[in-house]
Tab-separated table of C-alpha atoms in Angstrom:
chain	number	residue	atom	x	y	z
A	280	UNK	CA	-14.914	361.896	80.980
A	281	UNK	CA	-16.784	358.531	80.958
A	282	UNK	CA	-20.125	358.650	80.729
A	283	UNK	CA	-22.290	357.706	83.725
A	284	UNK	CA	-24.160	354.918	82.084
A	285	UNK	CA	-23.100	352.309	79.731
A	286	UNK	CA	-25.020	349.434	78.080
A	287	UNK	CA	-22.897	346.843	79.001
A	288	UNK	CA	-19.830	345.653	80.479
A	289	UNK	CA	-17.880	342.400	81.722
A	290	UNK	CA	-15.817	342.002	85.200
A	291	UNK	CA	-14.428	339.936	87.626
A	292	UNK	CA	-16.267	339.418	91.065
A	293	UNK	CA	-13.859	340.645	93.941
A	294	UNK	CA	-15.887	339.994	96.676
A	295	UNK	CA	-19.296	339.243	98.376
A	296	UNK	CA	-20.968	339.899	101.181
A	297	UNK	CA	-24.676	339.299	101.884
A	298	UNK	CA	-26.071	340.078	98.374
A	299	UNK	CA	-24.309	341.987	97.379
A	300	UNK	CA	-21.287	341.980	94.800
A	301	UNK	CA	-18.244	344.101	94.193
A	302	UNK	CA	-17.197	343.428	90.779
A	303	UNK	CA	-13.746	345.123	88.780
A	304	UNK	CA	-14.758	346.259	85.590
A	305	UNK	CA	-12.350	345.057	82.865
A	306	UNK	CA	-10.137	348.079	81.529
A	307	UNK	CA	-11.014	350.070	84.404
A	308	UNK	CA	-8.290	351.257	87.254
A	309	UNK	CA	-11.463	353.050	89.031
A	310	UNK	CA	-13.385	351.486	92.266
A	311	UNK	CA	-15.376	348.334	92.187
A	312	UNK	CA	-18.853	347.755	91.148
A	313	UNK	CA	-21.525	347.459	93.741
A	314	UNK	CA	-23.882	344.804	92.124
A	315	UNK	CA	-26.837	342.859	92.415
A	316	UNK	CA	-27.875	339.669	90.644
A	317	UNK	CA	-30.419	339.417	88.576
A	318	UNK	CA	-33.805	337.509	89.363
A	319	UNK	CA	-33.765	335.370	86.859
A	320	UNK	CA	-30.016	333.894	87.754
A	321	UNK	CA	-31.274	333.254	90.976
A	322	UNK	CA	-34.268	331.342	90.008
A	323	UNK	CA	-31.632	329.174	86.947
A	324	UNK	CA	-29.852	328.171	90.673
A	325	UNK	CA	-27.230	330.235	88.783
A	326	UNK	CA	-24.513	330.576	92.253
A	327	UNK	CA	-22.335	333.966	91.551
A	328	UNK	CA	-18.647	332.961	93.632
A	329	UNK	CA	-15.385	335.038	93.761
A	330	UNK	CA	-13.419	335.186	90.332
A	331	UNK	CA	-16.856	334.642	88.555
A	332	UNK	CA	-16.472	335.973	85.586
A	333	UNK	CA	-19.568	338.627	84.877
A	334	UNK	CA	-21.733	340.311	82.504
A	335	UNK	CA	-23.253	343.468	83.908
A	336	UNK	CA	-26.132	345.394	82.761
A	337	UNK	CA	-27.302	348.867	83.938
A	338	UNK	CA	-24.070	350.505	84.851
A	339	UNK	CA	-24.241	353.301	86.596
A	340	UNK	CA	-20.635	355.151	87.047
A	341	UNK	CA	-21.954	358.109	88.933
A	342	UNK	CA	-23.702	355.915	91.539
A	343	UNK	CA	-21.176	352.736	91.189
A	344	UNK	CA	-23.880	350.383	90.886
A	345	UNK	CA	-24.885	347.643	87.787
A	346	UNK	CA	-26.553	344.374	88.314
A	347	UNK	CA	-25.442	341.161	87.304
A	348	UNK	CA	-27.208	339.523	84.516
A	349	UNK	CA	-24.518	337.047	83.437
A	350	UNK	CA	-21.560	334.361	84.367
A	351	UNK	CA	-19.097	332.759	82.279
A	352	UNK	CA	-18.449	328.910	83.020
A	353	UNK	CA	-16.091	328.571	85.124
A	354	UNK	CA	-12.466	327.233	84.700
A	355	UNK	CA	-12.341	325.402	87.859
A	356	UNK	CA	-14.124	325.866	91.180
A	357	UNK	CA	-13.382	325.297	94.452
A	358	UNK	CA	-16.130	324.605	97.444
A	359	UNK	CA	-14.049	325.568	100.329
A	360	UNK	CA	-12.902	328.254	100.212
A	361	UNK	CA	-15.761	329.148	97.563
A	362	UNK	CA	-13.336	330.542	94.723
A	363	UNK	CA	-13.867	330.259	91.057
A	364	UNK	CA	-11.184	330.337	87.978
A	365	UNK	CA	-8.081	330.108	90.276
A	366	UNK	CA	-5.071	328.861	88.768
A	367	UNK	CA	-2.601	328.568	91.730
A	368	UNK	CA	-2.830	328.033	95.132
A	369	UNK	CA	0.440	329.618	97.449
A	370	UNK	CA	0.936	328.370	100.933
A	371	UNK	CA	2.704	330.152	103.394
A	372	UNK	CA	4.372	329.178	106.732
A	373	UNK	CA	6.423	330.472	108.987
A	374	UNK	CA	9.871	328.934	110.003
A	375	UNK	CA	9.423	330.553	113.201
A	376	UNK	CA	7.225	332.210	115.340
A	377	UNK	CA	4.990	330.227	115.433
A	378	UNK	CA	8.208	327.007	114.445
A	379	UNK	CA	7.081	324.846	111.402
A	380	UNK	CA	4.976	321.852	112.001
A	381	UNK	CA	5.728	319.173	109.684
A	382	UNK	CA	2.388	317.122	110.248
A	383	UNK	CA	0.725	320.330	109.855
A	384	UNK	CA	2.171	321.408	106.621
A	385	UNK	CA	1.857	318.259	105.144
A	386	UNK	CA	-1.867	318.726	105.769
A	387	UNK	CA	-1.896	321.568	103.502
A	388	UNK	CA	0.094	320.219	101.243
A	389	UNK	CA	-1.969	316.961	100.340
A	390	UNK	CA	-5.139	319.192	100.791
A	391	UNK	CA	-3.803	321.974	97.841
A	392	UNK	CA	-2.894	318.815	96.048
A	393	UNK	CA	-5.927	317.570	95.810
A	394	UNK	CA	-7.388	320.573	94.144
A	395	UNK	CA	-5.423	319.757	91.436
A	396	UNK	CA	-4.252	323.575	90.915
A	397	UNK	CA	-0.889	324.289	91.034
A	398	UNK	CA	0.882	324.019	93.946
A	399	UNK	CA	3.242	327.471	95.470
A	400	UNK	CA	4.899	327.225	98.260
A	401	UNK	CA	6.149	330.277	100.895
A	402	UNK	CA	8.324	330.204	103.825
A	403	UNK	CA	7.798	333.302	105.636
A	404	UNK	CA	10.194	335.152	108.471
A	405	UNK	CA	13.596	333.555	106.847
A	406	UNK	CA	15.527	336.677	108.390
A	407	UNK	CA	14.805	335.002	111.742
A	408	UNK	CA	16.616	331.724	110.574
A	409	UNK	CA	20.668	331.260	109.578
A	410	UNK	CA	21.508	330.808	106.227
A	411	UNK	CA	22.379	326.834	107.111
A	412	UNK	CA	18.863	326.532	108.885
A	413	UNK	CA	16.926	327.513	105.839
A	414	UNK	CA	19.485	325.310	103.112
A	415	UNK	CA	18.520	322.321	105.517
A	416	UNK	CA	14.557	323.129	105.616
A	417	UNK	CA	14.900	323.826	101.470
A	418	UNK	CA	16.614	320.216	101.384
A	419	UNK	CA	14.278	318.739	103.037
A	420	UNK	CA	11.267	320.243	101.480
A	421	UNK	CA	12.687	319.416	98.171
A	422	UNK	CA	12.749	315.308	98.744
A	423	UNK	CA	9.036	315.890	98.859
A	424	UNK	CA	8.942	317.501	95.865
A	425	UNK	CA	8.630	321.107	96.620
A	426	UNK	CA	10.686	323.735	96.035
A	427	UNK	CA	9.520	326.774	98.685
A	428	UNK	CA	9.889	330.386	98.245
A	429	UNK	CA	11.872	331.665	101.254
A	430	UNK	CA	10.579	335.444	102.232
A	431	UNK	CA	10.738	337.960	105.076
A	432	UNK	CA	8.086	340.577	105.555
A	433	UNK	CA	10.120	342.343	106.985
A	434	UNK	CA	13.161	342.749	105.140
A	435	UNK	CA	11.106	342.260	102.054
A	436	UNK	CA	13.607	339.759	100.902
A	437	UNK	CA	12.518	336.989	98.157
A	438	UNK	CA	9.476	339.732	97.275
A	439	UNK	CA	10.164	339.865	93.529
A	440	UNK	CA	10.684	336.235	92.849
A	441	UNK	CA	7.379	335.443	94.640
A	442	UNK	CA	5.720	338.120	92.577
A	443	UNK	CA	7.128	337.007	89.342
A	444	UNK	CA	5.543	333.288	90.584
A	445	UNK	CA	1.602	335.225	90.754
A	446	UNK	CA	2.038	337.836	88.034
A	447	UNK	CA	-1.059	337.472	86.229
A	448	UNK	CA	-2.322	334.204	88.016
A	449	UNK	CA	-5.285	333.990	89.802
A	450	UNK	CA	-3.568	332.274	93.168
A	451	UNK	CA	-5.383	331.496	96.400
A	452	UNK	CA	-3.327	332.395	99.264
A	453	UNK	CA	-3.807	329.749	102.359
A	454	UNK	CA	-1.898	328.870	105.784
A	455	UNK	CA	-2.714	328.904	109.349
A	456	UNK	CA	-3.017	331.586	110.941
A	457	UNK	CA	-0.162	333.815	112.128
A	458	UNK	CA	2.402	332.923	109.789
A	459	UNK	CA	2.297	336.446	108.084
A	460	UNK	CA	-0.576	336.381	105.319
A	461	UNK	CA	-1.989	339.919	106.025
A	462	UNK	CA	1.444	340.875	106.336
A	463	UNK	CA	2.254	339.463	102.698
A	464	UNK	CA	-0.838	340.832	101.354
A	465	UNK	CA	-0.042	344.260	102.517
A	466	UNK	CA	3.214	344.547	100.428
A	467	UNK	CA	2.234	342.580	97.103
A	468	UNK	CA	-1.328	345.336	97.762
A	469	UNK	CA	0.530	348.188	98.716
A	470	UNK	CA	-2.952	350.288	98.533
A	471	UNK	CA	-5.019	347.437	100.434
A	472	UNK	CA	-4.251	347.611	104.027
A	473	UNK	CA	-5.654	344.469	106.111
A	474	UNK	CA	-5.557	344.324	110.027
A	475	UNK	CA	-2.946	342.202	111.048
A	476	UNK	CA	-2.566	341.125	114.649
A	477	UNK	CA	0.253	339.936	116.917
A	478	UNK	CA	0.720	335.813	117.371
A	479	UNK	CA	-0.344	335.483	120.948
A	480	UNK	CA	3.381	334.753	122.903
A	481	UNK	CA	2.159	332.411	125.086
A	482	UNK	CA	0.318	330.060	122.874
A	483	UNK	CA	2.321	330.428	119.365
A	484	UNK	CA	-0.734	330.539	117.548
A	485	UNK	CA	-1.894	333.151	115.085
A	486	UNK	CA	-5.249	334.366	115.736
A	487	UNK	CA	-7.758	334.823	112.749
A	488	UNK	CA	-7.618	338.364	110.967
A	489	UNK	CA	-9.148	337.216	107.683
A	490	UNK	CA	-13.245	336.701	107.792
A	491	UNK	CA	-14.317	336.883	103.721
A	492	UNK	CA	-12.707	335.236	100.743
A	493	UNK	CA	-12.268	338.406	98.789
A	494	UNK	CA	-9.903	339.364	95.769
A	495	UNK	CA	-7.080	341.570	95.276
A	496	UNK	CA	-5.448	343.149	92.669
A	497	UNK	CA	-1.723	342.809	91.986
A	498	UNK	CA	0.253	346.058	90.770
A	499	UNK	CA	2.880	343.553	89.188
A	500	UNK	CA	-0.847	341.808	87.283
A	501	UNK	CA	-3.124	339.526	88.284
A	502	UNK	CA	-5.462	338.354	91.462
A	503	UNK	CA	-4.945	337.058	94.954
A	504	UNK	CA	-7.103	335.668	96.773
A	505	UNK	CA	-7.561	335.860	101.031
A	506	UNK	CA	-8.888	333.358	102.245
A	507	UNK	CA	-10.526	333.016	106.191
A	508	UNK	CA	-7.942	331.347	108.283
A	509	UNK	CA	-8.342	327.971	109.013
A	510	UNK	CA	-5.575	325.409	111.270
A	511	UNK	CA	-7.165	321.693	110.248
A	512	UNK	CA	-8.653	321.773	106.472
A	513	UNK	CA	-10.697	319.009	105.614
A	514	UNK	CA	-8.630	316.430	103.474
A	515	UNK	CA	-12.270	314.688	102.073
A	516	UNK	CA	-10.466	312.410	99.904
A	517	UNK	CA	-11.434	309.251	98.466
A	518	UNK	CA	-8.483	306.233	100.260
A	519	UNK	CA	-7.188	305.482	96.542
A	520	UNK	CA	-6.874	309.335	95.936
A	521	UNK	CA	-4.586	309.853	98.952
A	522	UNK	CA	-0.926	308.511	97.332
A	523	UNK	CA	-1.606	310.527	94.552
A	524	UNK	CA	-1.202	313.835	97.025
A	525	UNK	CA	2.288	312.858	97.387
A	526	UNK	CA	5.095	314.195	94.777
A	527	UNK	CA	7.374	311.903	96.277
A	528	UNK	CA	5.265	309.096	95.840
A	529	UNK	CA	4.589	309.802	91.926
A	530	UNK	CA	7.970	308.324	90.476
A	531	UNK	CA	7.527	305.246	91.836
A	532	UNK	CA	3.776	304.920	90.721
A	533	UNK	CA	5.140	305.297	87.331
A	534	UNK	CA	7.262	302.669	87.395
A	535	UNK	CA	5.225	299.863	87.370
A	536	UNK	CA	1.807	299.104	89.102
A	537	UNK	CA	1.058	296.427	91.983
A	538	UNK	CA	0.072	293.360	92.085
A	539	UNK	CA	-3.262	293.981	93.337
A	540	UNK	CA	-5.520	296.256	91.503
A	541	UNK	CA	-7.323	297.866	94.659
A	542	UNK	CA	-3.782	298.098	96.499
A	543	UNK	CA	-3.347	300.949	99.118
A	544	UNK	CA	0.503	300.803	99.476
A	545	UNK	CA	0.593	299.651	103.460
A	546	UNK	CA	2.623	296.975	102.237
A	547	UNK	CA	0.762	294.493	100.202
A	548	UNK	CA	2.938	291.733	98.216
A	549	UNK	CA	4.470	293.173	95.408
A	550	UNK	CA	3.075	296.764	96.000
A	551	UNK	CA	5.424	299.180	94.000
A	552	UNK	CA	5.546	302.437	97.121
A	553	UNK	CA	8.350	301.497	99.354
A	554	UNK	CA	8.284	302.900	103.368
A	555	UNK	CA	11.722	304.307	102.877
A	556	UNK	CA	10.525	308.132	102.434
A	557	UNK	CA	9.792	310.777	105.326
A	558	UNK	CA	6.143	311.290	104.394
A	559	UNK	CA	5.392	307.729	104.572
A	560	UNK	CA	3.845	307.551	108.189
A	561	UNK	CA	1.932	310.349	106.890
A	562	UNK	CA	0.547	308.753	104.485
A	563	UNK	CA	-0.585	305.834	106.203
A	564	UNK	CA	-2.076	307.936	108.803
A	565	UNK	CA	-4.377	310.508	105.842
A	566	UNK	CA	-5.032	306.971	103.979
A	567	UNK	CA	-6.763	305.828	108.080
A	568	UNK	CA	-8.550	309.038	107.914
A	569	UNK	CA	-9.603	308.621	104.364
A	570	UNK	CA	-11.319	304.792	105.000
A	571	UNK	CA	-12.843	306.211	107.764
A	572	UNK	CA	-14.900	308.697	106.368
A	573	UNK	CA	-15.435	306.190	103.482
A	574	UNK	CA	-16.775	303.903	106.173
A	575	UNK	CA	-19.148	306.495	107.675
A	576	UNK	CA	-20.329	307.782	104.726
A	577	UNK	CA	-21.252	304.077	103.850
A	578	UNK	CA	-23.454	303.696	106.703
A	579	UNK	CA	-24.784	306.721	106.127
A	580	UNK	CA	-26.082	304.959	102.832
A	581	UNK	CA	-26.999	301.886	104.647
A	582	UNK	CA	-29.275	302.900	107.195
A	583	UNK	CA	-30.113	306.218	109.523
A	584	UNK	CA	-27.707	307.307	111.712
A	585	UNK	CA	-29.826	309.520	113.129
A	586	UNK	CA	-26.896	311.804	112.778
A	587	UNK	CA	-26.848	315.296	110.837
A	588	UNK	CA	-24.472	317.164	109.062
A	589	UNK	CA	-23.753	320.927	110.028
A	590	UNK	CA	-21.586	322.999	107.725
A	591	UNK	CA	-20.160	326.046	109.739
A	592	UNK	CA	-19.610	329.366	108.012
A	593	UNK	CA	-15.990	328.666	107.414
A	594	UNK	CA	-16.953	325.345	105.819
A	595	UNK	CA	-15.746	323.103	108.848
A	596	UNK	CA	-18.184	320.015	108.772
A	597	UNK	CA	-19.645	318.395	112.291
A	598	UNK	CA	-22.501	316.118	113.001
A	599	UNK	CA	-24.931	316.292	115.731
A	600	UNK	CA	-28.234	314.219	116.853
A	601	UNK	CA	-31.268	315.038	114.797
A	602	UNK	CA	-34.285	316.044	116.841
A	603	UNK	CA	-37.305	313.199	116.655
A	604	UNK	CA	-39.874	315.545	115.145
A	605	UNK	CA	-42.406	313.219	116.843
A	606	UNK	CA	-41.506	314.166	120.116
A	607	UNK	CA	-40.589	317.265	119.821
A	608	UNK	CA	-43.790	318.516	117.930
A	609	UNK	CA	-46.284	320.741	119.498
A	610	UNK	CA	-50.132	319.134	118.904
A	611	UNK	CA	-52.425	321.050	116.953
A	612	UNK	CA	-55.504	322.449	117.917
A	613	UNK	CA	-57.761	321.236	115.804
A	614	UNK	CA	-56.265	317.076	116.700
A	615	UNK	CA	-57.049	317.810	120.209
A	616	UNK	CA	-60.550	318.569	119.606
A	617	UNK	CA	-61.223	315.903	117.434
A	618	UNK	CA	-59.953	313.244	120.717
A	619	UNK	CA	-61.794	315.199	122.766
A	620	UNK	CA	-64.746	315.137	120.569
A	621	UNK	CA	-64.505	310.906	120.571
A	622	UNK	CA	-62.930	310.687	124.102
A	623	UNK	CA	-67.203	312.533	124.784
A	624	UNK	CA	-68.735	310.320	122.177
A	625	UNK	CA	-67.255	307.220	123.989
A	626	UNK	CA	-68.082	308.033	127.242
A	627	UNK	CA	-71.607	308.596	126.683
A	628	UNK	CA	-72.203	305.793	124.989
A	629	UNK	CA	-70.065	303.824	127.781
A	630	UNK	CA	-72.766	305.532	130.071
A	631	UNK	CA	-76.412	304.992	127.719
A	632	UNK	CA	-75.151	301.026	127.623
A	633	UNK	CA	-74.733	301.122	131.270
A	634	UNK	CA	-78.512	302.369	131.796
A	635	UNK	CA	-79.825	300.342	129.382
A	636	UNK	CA	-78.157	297.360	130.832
A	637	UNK	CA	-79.554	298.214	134.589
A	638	UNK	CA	-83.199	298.780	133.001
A	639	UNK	CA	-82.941	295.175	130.982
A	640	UNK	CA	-81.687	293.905	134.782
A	641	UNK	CA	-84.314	295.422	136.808
């Protein structure tokens, strides 16, 4: 029997939620640690994310409780979703139901590119598709440079080569919603059970099951990660970073460079990237999206706006008009008396020069 307090211990952090912190003890098959953070990480500006790495202190076994008092640096770290040390990031889609959306998946695709983790890619409900349908999507795929995972949830089919792909990985699992995450999580976490909900029939949209990035751990080894559903992630890439997304694009990159030095590849003179792949038009249209916010953030720089930026809790960014504090501020007290107090002092002396000047008249 272990004893109910030990001197110290290291984990991973599965989850948070307020502040609070479930952390895995390492060696340990039992629950997860409820934990707080020390004071003195808080006042460092020491953040604790998911997959920190932890040193705990105080560990209670009877009452599941420690506190926090360390954290590792971090492999690599990830602002949205907030995830530290992840290796991998899967994708998953759905051929059908709701039907595969090739601007949309390239979305993802150039956005998990740009995390520079590696990239896994799942196709979920194949059992719905022919064999011919899913060789043509595979064939496809794989002149962008991808080679997907084709799996059915139901049928469990193409389950062990995707878990040979995370065993002992820390992968971040990401896709729009309705395309069978929960689902997928449910049978690589047979003892995790997440609430999964129908794709609405009339729109063919998923709706959002997932609220908290939170850990899981694999039977087969290692960590996934859940991440809150999102349909549009934010690209937030630099205009020169956004060929670089592109697998496709990469060979030709390496066989020479362009003329130009600050070349973007929409068909400057002597520009190495040809127009004569798929993604192409995709491209030029994330590149548009990429000056833009270049542009914006420029003038941002330059002068006031007068614009804010408002971060949501799923990390979506928006901008609205900042209030003019001038306007909107209630007086004080103590400004009001003091006019008052000259707006008296000025009218009696407007009044004592008035009689004066009458007496000096009469």
């Amino acid at each position: 029997m272990s004893p109910p307090l030990l001197p110290q211990a290291w984990g991973t952090v599965m989850a948070i939620q307020a502040n609070y912190y479930l952390v895995q003890v390492d060696q340990s098959s039992g629950s997860p640690l409820l934990c707080t953070r020390r004071a003195r990480l808080k006042k460092m500006g020491q953040k604790v994310m998911v997959g920190d790495r932890v040193g705990l202190e105080e560990i209670d076994l009877v009452a599941n409780q420690a506190a926090i008092a360390s954290v590792e640096p971090r492999k690599t770290e990830l602002s949205r979703p907030p995830v530290a040390n992840a290796e991998q990031i899967l994708l998953v889609f759905s051929l059908v139901e709701p039907p595969l959306e090739v601007w949309q998946l390239s979305r993802f695709l150039v956005k998990a590119e740009s995390t520079a983790l590696t990239l896994r890619l799942c196709l979920n409900k194949a059992d719905l598709l022919t064999d011919a349908e899913i060789e043509s999507w595979q064939a496809r795929l794989g002149h962008w440079g991808y080679s997907p995972i084709t799996v059915s949830t139901l049928t469990q089919s193409g389950l062990s080569l995707l878990q040979d792909q995370l065993r002992h990985k820390i992968t971040l699992l990401a896709g729009p919603s309705g395309v069978g995450k929960s689902s997928l999580i449910n049978l690589l976490v047979p003892d995790r059970t997440q609430r999964v909900k129908q794709v609405s029939g009339k729109l063919q949209k998923g709706r959002h099951t997932t609220r908290h990035v939170e850990l899981f751990a694999l039977p087969t080894g290692g960590l996934i990660a859940d991440t809150p559903g999102f349909n549009q992630p934010d690209l937030d890439l630099l205009p020169e970073e956004v060929i670089h997304c592109f697998p496709e694009a990469r060979p030709q990159l390496e066989q020479g460079t362009c003329y130009f030095k600050d070349c973007l590849h929409r068909g400057e003179p002597h520009c190495v990237i040809s127009s004569d792949w798929e993604r192409y038009e995709h491209y030029l249209t994330f590149l548009a999206e990429a000056l833009e916010q270049q542009q914006y953030r420029s003038s941002l720089h330059s002068e006031d706006t007068g614009m804010k930026l408002k971060i949501g809790e799923a990390g979506e960014r928006s901008y609205e008009p900042k209030l003019e504090s001038k306007k909107y501020r209630r007086q004080s007290r103590r400004t009001k008396h003091q006019h008052l107090h000259s707006f008296y002092n000025d009218h009696d002396f407007k009044n004592r020069s008035q009689g004066s000047d009458s007496e000096n008249h009469d």
